[in-house]
């Protein structure tokens, strides 16, 4: 039970942090107006701040991503144990099924973002940087980067809401009582 709540709390906190922090980091970096001549020769439309923010967020995600996966695995163990030791029945069955469905949804969102969206986003970002002096290649790469970044933000927001729903539906979980004969 403690494993379940700890994993859920940490995972929800990580999702919420990843949802909120990029905008705060971008605002802070933009206020500093960085110039990264090693990346782009000119700072058109504040692109240096966007690229630097992307680098910061990528490093954060490299640390937080494995933590989220660990929390998902810990929750799987906790949910399987709960169902194995004290299978839900009666009025507790529907909330338990909803929790399980939401858990699976959160895991699917996590995997989809980490395995499909994020790698494409960083590939587009790198293509933009590599071809910064060639607008015919750089502009479509930047558009693609923006599209994947927006998709990733939507996934993270959705995952945070799904995990919040799991928290709300977990209020009726009963601890497993093991009776010794």
Coordinates of N, CA and C in Angstrom, one line a residue:
X1 N 0.8 -1.2 0.0 CA 0.0 0.0 0.0 C 0.9 1.3 0.0
X2 N 1.9 1.3 0.8 CA 2.8 2.4 0.9 C 3.5 2.5 -0.4
X3 N 3.9 1.4 -1.0 CA 4.6 1.4 -2.3 C 3.7 2.1 -3.4
X4 N 2.5 1.7 -3.4 CA 1.5 2.3 -4.3 C 1.4 3.8 -4.2
X5 N 1.2 4.3 -3.0 CA 1.0 5.7 -2.8 C 2.3 6.5 -3.0
X6 N 3.4 5.9 -2.6 CA 4.7 6.6 -2.9 C 5.0 6.7 -4.4
X7 N 4.8 5.6 -5.1 CA 5.1 5.6 -6.5 C 4.1 6.6 -7.2
X8 N 2.8 6.5 -6.9 CA 1.8 7.4 -7.5 C 2.2 8.9 -7.2
X9 N 2.5 9.2 -6.0 CA 2.8 10.6 -5.6 C 4.0 11.1 -6.4
X10 N 5.1 10.3 -6.4 CA 6.3 10.7 -7.1 C 6.0 10.9 -8.6
X11 N 5.3 9.9 -9.2 CA 5.0 9.9 -10.6 C 4.2 11.2 -11.0
X12 N 3.1 11.4 -10.2 CA 2.3 12.6 -10.4 C 3.1 13.8 -10.2
X13 N 3.9 13.9 -9.2 CA 4.8 15.1 -9.0 C 5.7 15.3 -10.2
X14 N 6.3 14.3 -10.7 CA 7.2 14.4 -11.8 C 6.4 14.9 -13.1
X15 N 5.3 14.3 -13.3 CA 4.5 14.7 -14.5 C 4.0 16.2 -14.4
X16 N 3.6 16.6 -13.2 CA 3.2 17.9 -12.9 C 4.4 18.9 -13.1
X17 N 5.6 18.5 -12.6 CA 6.8 19.3 -12.7 C 7.2 19.5 -14.2
X18 N 7.1 18.4 -15.0 CA 7.5 18.4 -16.4 C 6.4 19.2 -17.2
X19 N 5.2 19.3 -16.7 CA 4.2 20.1 -17.4 C 4.4 21.6 -17.1
X20 N 4.8 22.0 -15.9 CA 4.9 23.4 -15.5 C 6.3 24.0 -15.8
X21 N 7.3 23.2 -15.5 CA 8.7 23.8 -15.5 C 9.2 24.3 -16.9
X22 N 8.9 23.7 -18.0 CA 9.4 24.3 -19.3 C 9.0 25.7 -19.5
X23 N 7.8 26.1 -19.2 CA 7.4 27.5 -19.5 C 8.1 28.4 -18.5
X24 N 8.3 28.0 -17.3 CA 9.0 28.9 -16.3 C 10.4 29.0 -16.7
X25 N 11.1 27.9 -17.1 CA 12.5 27.9 -17.6 C 12.6 28.8 -18.8
X26 N 11.7 28.7 -19.8 CA 11.7 29.5 -21.0 C 11.6 31.0 -20.6
X27 N 10.7 31.4 -19.8 CA 10.5 32.8 -19.4 C 11.8 33.3 -18.7
X28 N 12.3 32.5 -17.8 CA 13.6 32.9 -17.1 C 14.7 33.1 -18.1
X29 N 14.9 32.1 -19.0 CA 16.0 32.2 -20.0 C 15.8 33.4 -21.0
X30 N 14.5 33.6 -21.4 CA 14.2 34.7 -22.3 C 14.6 36.0 -21.7
X31 N 14.3 36.2 -20.3 CA 14.6 37.4 -19.6 C 16.1 37.7 -19.7
X32 N 16.9 36.6 -19.7 CA 18.4 36.8 -19.8 C 18.9 37.1 -21.2
X33 N 18.1 36.8 -22.2 CA 18.4 37.1 -23.6 C 19.8 36.5 -24.0
X34 N 19.9 35.2 -23.9 CA 21.2 34.5 -24.2 C 21.5 34.6 -25.7
X35 N 22.8 34.6 -25.9 CA 23.3 34.6 -27.3 C 24.3 33.4 -27.4
X36 N 23.9 32.4 -28.2 CA 24.7 31.2 -28.4 C 25.2 31.2 -29.8
X37 N 26.3 31.9 -30.0 CA 26.9 31.9 -31.4 C 27.4 30.6 -31.9
X38 N 27.7 29.7 -31.0 CA 28.1 28.3 -31.4 C 27.0 27.5 -32.0
X39 N 25.7 27.9 -31.7 CA 24.6 27.2 -32.3 C 24.0 27.9 -33.5
X40 N 23.6 29.2 -33.3 CA 23.1 30.0 -34.4 C 23.9 31.3 -34.4
X41 N 24.2 31.8 -35.6 CA 24.9 33.0 -35.7 C 24.2 34.2 -35.3
X42 N 22.8 34.2 -35.6 CA 22.0 35.3 -35.1 C 20.9 34.8 -34.3
X43 N 20.4 35.7 -33.4 CA 19.3 35.3 -32.5 C 18.0 35.8 -33.0
X44 N 17.5 35.2 -34.1 CA 16.2 35.6 -34.7 C 15.1 35.1 -33.8
X45 N 14.2 36.1 -33.6 CA 12.9 35.8 -32.8 C 13.2 35.0 -31.5
X46 N 14.3 35.3 -30.9 CA 14.6 34.7 -29.6 C 14.9 33.2 -29.6
X47 N 15.3 32.7 -30.8 CA 15.5 31.2 -30.9 C 16.6 30.7 -30.0
X48 N 17.6 31.5 -29.6 CA 18.6 31.1 -28.7 C 18.0 30.7 -27.3
X49 N 17.0 31.5 -26.9 CA 16.4 31.1 -25.6 C 15.6 29.8 -25.7
X50 N 14.9 29.6 -26.8 CA 14.1 28.4 -27.0 C 15.1 27.2 -27.1
X51 N 16.2 27.3 -27.8 CA 17.1 26.2 -27.9 C 17.8 25.9 -26.5
X52 N 18.2 26.9 -25.8 CA 18.8 26.7 -24.5 C 17.8 26.1 -23.5
X53 N 16.5 26.6 -23.6 CA 15.5 26.0 -22.7 C 15.3 24.5 -23.1
X54 N 15.3 24.2 -24.4 CA 15.2 22.8 -24.8 C 16.3 21.9 -24.3
X55 N 17.5 22.5 -24.2 CA 18.7 21.7 -23.7 C 18.5 21.5 -22.2
X56 N 18.0 22.5 -21.5 CA 17.8 22.3 -20.0 C 16.7 21.3 -19.8
X57 N 15.6 21.4 -20.5 CA 14.5 20.5 -20.3 C 14.9 19.1 -20.6
X58 N 15.7 18.9 -21.7 CA 16.1 17.6 -22.1 C 16.9 16.9 -21.0
X59 N 17.8 17.7 -20.4 CA 18.6 17.1 -19.3 C 17.7 16.8 -18.1
X60 N 16.7 17.6 -17.8 CA 15.8 17.3 -16.7 C 15.0 16.0 -17.0
X61 N 14.5 15.9 -18.3 CA 13.8 14.7 -18.7 C 14.6 13.4 -18.7
X62 N 15.9 13.6 -18.9 CA 16.8 12.4 -18.9 C 16.9 11.9 -17.4
X63 N 16.8 12.8 -16.5 CA 16.8 12.3 -15.1 C 15.4 11.9 -14.6
X64 N 14.4 12.6 -15.0 CA 13.0 12.3 -14.5 C 12.4 11.1 -15.2
X65 N 12.7 10.9 -16.5 CA 12.2 9.8 -17.2 C 12.4 8.4 -16.6
X66 N 13.6 8.1 -16.2 CA 13.7 6.8 -15.5 C 13.0 6.7 -14.2
X67 N 12.9 7.8 -13.5 CA 12.1 7.8 -12.2 C 10.7 7.5 -12.5
X68 N 10.1 8.1 -13.6 CA 8.7 7.9 -13.9 C 8.5 6.4 -14.3
X69 N 9.4 5.9 -15.0 CA 9.3 4.4 -15.4 C 9.4 3.5 -14.2
X70 N 10.3 3.9 -13.2 CA 10.4 3.1 -12.0 C 9.1 3.2 -11.2
X71 N 8.5 4.4 -11.1 CA 7.2 4.5 -10.4 C 6.1 3.7 -11.1
X72 N 6.1 3.7 -12.4 CA 5.1 2.9 -13.1 C 5.3 1.4 -12.8
X73 N 6.6 1.0 -12.8 CA 6.8 -0.4 -12.4 C 6.4 -0.7 -11.0
X74 N 6.8 0.2 -10.1 CA 6.4 0.0 -8.7 C 4.9 -0.1 -8.5
X75 N 4.2 0.8 -9.2 CA 2.7 0.7 -9.2 C 2.2 -0.6 -9.7
X76 N 2.8 -1.1 -10.8 CA 2.3 -2.4 -11.3 C 2.4 -3.5 -10.3
X77 N 3.6 -3.5 -9.6 CA 3.8 -4.5 -8.5 C 2.7 -4.3 -7.4
X78 N 2.5 -3.1 -7.0 CA 1.5 -2.8 -6.0 C 0.1 -3.1 -6.4
X79 N -0.3 -2.8 -7.6 CA -1.6 -3.1 -8.1 C -1.8 -4.6 -8.2
X80 N -0.8 -5.3 -8.8 CA -0.9 -6.8 -8.9 C -1.0 -7.4 -7.5
X81 N -0.2 -6.9 -6.6 CA -0.3 -7.5 -5.2 C -1.6 -7.2 -4.6
X82 N -2.2 -6.0 -4.7 CA -3.5 -5.7 -4.2 C -4.5 -6.6 -4.8
X83 N -4.5 -6.8 -6.1 CA -5.5 -7.6 -6.7 C -5.3 -9.1 -6.4
X84 N -4.1 -9.5 -6.2 CA -3.8 -10.9 -5.8 C -4.2 -11.2 -4.4
X85 N -3.9 -10.3 -3.5 CA -4.2 -10.6 -2.1 C -5.6 -10.2 -1.6
X86 N -6.1 -9.3 -2.2 CA -7.5 -8.8 -1.8 C -8.2 -8.3 -3.1
X87 N -8.7 -9.3 -3.9 CA -9.4 -8.9 -5.2 C -10.6 -8.0 -4.9
X88 N -10.7 -6.9 -5.7 CA -11.8 -6.1 -5.4 C -13.1 -6.8 -5.8
X89 N -14.2 -6.5 -5.1 CA -15.5 -7.1 -5.4 C -16.6 -6.1 -5.0
X90 N -17.8 -6.4 -5.5 CA -18.9 -5.5 -5.1 C -18.7 -4.1 -5.6
X91 N -19.0 -3.2 -4.7 CA -18.9 -1.7 -5.1 C -17.5 -1.3 -5.3
X92 N -16.5 -2.0 -4.9 CA -15.1 -1.6 -5.1 C -14.5 -2.1 -6.4
X93 N -15.3 -2.9 -7.2 CA -14.8 -3.4 -8.4 C -14.7 -2.3 -9.5
X94 N -15.7 -1.5 -9.7 CA -15.7 -0.5 -10.7 C -14.6 0.5 -10.5
X95 N -14.4 1.1 -9.3 CA -13.2 2.0 -9.1 C -11.9 1.3 -9.4
X96 N -11.8 0.1 -9.0 CA -10.5 -0.7 -9.2 C -10.3 -0.9 -10.7
X97 N -11.3 -1.2 -11.4 CA -11.1 -1.3 -12.9 C -10.8 0.0 -13.6
X98 N -11.4 1.1 -13.1 CA -11.1 2.4 -13.6 C -9.7 2.8 -13.3
X99 N -9.3 2.6 -12.1 CA -7.9 2.8 -11.7 C -6.9 2.1 -12.6
X100 N -7.2 0.8 -12.8 CA -6.3 0.0 -13.7 C -6.3 0.5 -15.1
X101 N -7.4 0.9 -15.6 CA -7.5 1.5 -17.0 C -6.8 2.8 -17.1
X102 N -6.9 3.6 -16.1 CA -6.2 4.9 -16.1 C -4.7 4.7 -15.9
X103 N -4.3 3.7 -15.1 CA -2.9 3.4 -14.9 C -2.3 3.0 -16.3
X104 N -3.0 2.1 -17.0 CA -2.5 1.6 -18.3 C -2.5 2.8 -19.3
X105 N -3.4 3.7 -19.2 CA -3.4 4.9 -20.1 C -2.2 5.8 -19.7
X106 N -1.9 6.0 -18.5 CA -0.7 6.8 -18.1 C 0.6 6.1 -18.6
X107 N 0.7 4.8 -18.4 CA 1.9 4.1 -18.9 C 2.0 4.2 -20.4
X108 N 0.9 4.1 -21.1 CA 0.9 4.2 -22.6 C 1.4 5.6 -23.0
X109 N 0.9 6.6 -22.3 CA 1.3 8.0 -22.6 C 2.8 8.2 -22.4
X110 N 3.2 7.7 -21.2 CA 4.6 7.8 -20.9 C 5.5 7.1 -21.9
X111 N 5.2 5.9 -22.3 CA 6.0 5.2 -23.3 C 5.9 5.9 -24.7
X112 N 4.7 6.3 -25.1 CA 4.6 6.9 -26.4 C 5.4 8.2 -26.4
X113 N 5.4 9.0 -25.4 CA 6.1 10.3 -25.4 C 7.6 10.0 -25.4
X114 N 8.1 9.1 -24.6 CA 9.5 8.8 -24.5 C 10.1 8.0 -25.6
X115 N 9.3 7.2 -26.3 CA 9.8 6.3 -27.3 C 9.6 6.9 -28.7
X116 N 8.5 7.7 -28.9 CA 8.2 8.1 -30.2 C 8.2 9.7 -30.4
X117 N 7.6 10.4 -29.5 CA 7.5 11.8 -29.7 C 8.8 12.5 -29.4
X118 N 9.4 12.3 -28.2 CA 10.6 13.0 -27.8 C 11.8 12.7 -28.8
X119 N 12.0 11.5 -29.2 CA 13.1 11.3 -30.1 C 12.9 12.1 -31.5
X120 N 11.7 12.1 -31.9 CA 11.4 12.9 -33.2 C 11.6 14.4 -32.9
X121 N 11.2 14.8 -31.8 CA 11.3 16.2 -31.4 C 12.8 16.6 -31.4
X122 N 13.7 15.8 -30.7 CA 15.1 16.2 -30.6 C 15.8 16.0 -32.0
X123 N 15.3 15.1 -32.8 CA 15.9 14.9 -34.1 C 15.6 16.2 -35.0
X124 N 14.4 16.7 -34.9 CA 14.0 17.9 -35.6 C 14.8 19.1 -35.1
X125 N 15.0 19.2 -33.8 CA 15.7 20.3 -33.2 C 17.2 20.2 -33.7
X126 N 17.8 19.1 -33.7 CA 19.1 18.9 -34.2 C 19.2 19.3 -35.7
X127 N 18.3 18.9 -36.5 CA 18.2 19.2 -37.9 C 18.1 20.7 -38.1
X128 N 17.4 21.4 -37.3 CA 17.2 22.8 -37.3 C 18.6 23.5 -37.0
X129 N 19.3 23.0 -36.0 CA 20.5 23.6 -35.6 C 21.6 23.3 -36.7
X130 N 21.6 22.1 -37.2 CA 22.6 21.8 -38.2 C 22.5 22.5 -39.5
X131 N 21.2 23.0 -39.8 CA 21.0 23.7 -41.0 C 20.5 25.1 -40.8
X132 N 20.9 25.7 -39.7 CA 20.4 27.0 -39.3 C 20.7 28.1 -40.4
X133 N 21.8 27.9 -41.2 CA 22.1 28.9 -42.2 C 21.4 28.6 -43.6
X134 N 20.6 27.5 -43.6 CA 19.9 27.1 -44.8 C 18.4 27.2 -44.5
X135 N 17.7 28.3 -44.7 CA 16.3 28.4 -44.3 C 15.4 27.4 -45.0
X136 N 15.7 26.9 -46.1 CA 14.9 25.9 -46.8 C 14.8 24.6 -46.0
X137 N 15.8 24.3 -45.3 CA 15.8 23.1 -44.5 C 15.5 23.4 -43.0
X138 N 16.0 24.6 -42.5 CA 15.9 24.9 -41.1 C 14.4 25.3 -40.8
X139 N 13.7 26.0 -41.6 CA 12.3 26.4 -41.3 C 11.4 25.2 -41.2
X140 N 11.4 24.3 -42.1 CA 10.5 23.1 -41.9 C 10.9 22.3 -40.7
X141 N 12.2 22.2 -40.4 CA 12.7 21.4 -39.2 C 12.2 22.1 -38.0
X142 N 12.2 23.5 -38.0 CA 11.8 24.2 -36.8 C 10.2 24.0 -36.6
X143 N 9.5 24.0 -37.7 CA 8.1 23.8 -37.6 C 7.8 22.4 -37.1
X144 N 8.5 21.4 -37.5 CA 8.4 20.0 -37.1 C 8.7 19.9 -35.6
X145 N 9.8 20.6 -35.2 CA 10.2 20.6 -33.8 C 9.1 21.2 -32.9
X146 N 8.5 22.4 -33.4 CA 7.4 23.0 -32.6 C 6.2 22.1 -32.5
X147 N 5.9 21.4 -33.6 CA 4.8 20.5 -33.6 C 5.0 19.3 -32.6
X148 N 6.1 18.7 -32.6 CA 6.4 17.6 -31.7 C 6.5 18.1 -30.2
X149 N 7.0 19.3 -30.1 CA 7.1 19.9 -28.7 C 5.7 20.1 -28.2
X150 N 4.8 20.7 -29.0 CA 3.4 20.9 -28.6 C 2.7 19.5 -28.3
X151 N 3.0 18.5 -29.1 CA 2.4 17.2 -28.8 C 2.9 16.6 -27.5
X152 N 4.2 16.8 -27.2 CA 4.8 16.3 -26.0 C 4.2 17.0 -24.8
X153 N 4.0 18.3 -24.9 CA 3.4 19.1 -23.8 C 2.0 18.6 -23.6
X154 N 1.2 18.3 -24.6 CA -0.1 17.8 -24.5 C -0.2 16.5 -23.8
X155 N 0.8 15.6 -24.2 CA 0.9 14.3 -23.6 C 1.2 14.4 -22.1
X156 N 2.1 15.2 -21.8 CA 2.5 15.4 -20.3 C 1.3 16.0 -19.5
X157 N 0.6 16.9 -20.1 CA -0.5 17.5 -19.4 C -1.6 16.4 -19.2
X158 N -1.9 15.7 -20.2 CA -2.9 14.6 -20.2 C -2.5 13.6 -19.1
X159 N -1.2 13.2 -19.1 CA -0.7 12.2 -18.2 C -0.9 12.7 -16.7
X160 N -0.6 14.0 -16.5 CA -0.8 14.6 -15.2 C -2.2 14.5 -14.7
X161 N -3.2 14.8 -15.7 CA -4.6 14.7 -15.3 C -5.0 13.2 -15.1
X162 N -4.5 12.3 -15.9 CA -4.8 10.9 -15.7 C -4.3 10.4 -14.4
X163 N -3.1 10.8 -14.0 CA -2.6 10.4 -12.7 C -3.4 11.1 -11.5
X164 N -3.8 12.3 -11.7 CA -4.7 12.9 -10.7 C -6.0 12.1 -10.6
X165 N -6.5 11.7 -11.7 CA -7.8 10.8 -11.6 C -7.5 9.5 -10.9
X166 N -6.3 9.0 -11.1 CA -5.9 7.7 -10.3 C -5.9 8.0 -8.8
X167 N -5.3 9.2 -8.5 CA -5.3 9.6 -7.1 C -6.7 9.7 -6.5
X168 N -7.5 10.3 -7.2 CA -8.9 10.5 -6.7 C -9.7 9.2 -6.6
X169 N -9.4 8.3 -7.5 CA -10.1 7.0 -7.5 C -9.4 6.0 -6.5
X170 N -8.3 6.4 -5.9 CA -7.6 5.6 -5.0 C -8.1 5.8 -3.6
X171 N -9.0 6.7 -3.3 CA -9.4 7.0 -2.0 C -10.0 5.8 -1.3
X172 N -10.6 4.9 -2.1 CA -11.3 3.8 -1.4 C -10.5 2.5 -1.4
X173 N -9.2 2.6 -1.6 CA -8.4 1.4 -1.5 C -8.3 1.0 -0.1
X174 N -8.5 -0.3 0.2 CA -8.4 -0.8 1.5 C -7.1 -1.5 1.7
X175 N -6.4 -1.3 2.8 CA -5.2 -2.1 3.1 C -5.4 -3.6 3.2
X176 N -4.5 -4.3 2.7 CA -4.6 -5.8 2.8 C -4.3 -6.2 4.2
X177 N -5.2 -7.0 4.7 CA -4.9 -7.5 6.1 C -4.6 -9.0 5.9
X178 N -3.4 -9.4 6.4 CA -3.0 -10.8 6.4 C -3.3 -11.3 7.8
X179 N -4.1 -12.3 7.8 CA -4.5 -13.0 9.1 C -3.6 -14.2 9.2
X180 N -2.9 -14.3 10.3 CA -2.1 -15.5 10.6 C -2.9 -16.5 11.4
X181 N -2.8 -17.7 11.0 CA -3.6 -18.7 11.7 C -2.9 -19.3 12.9

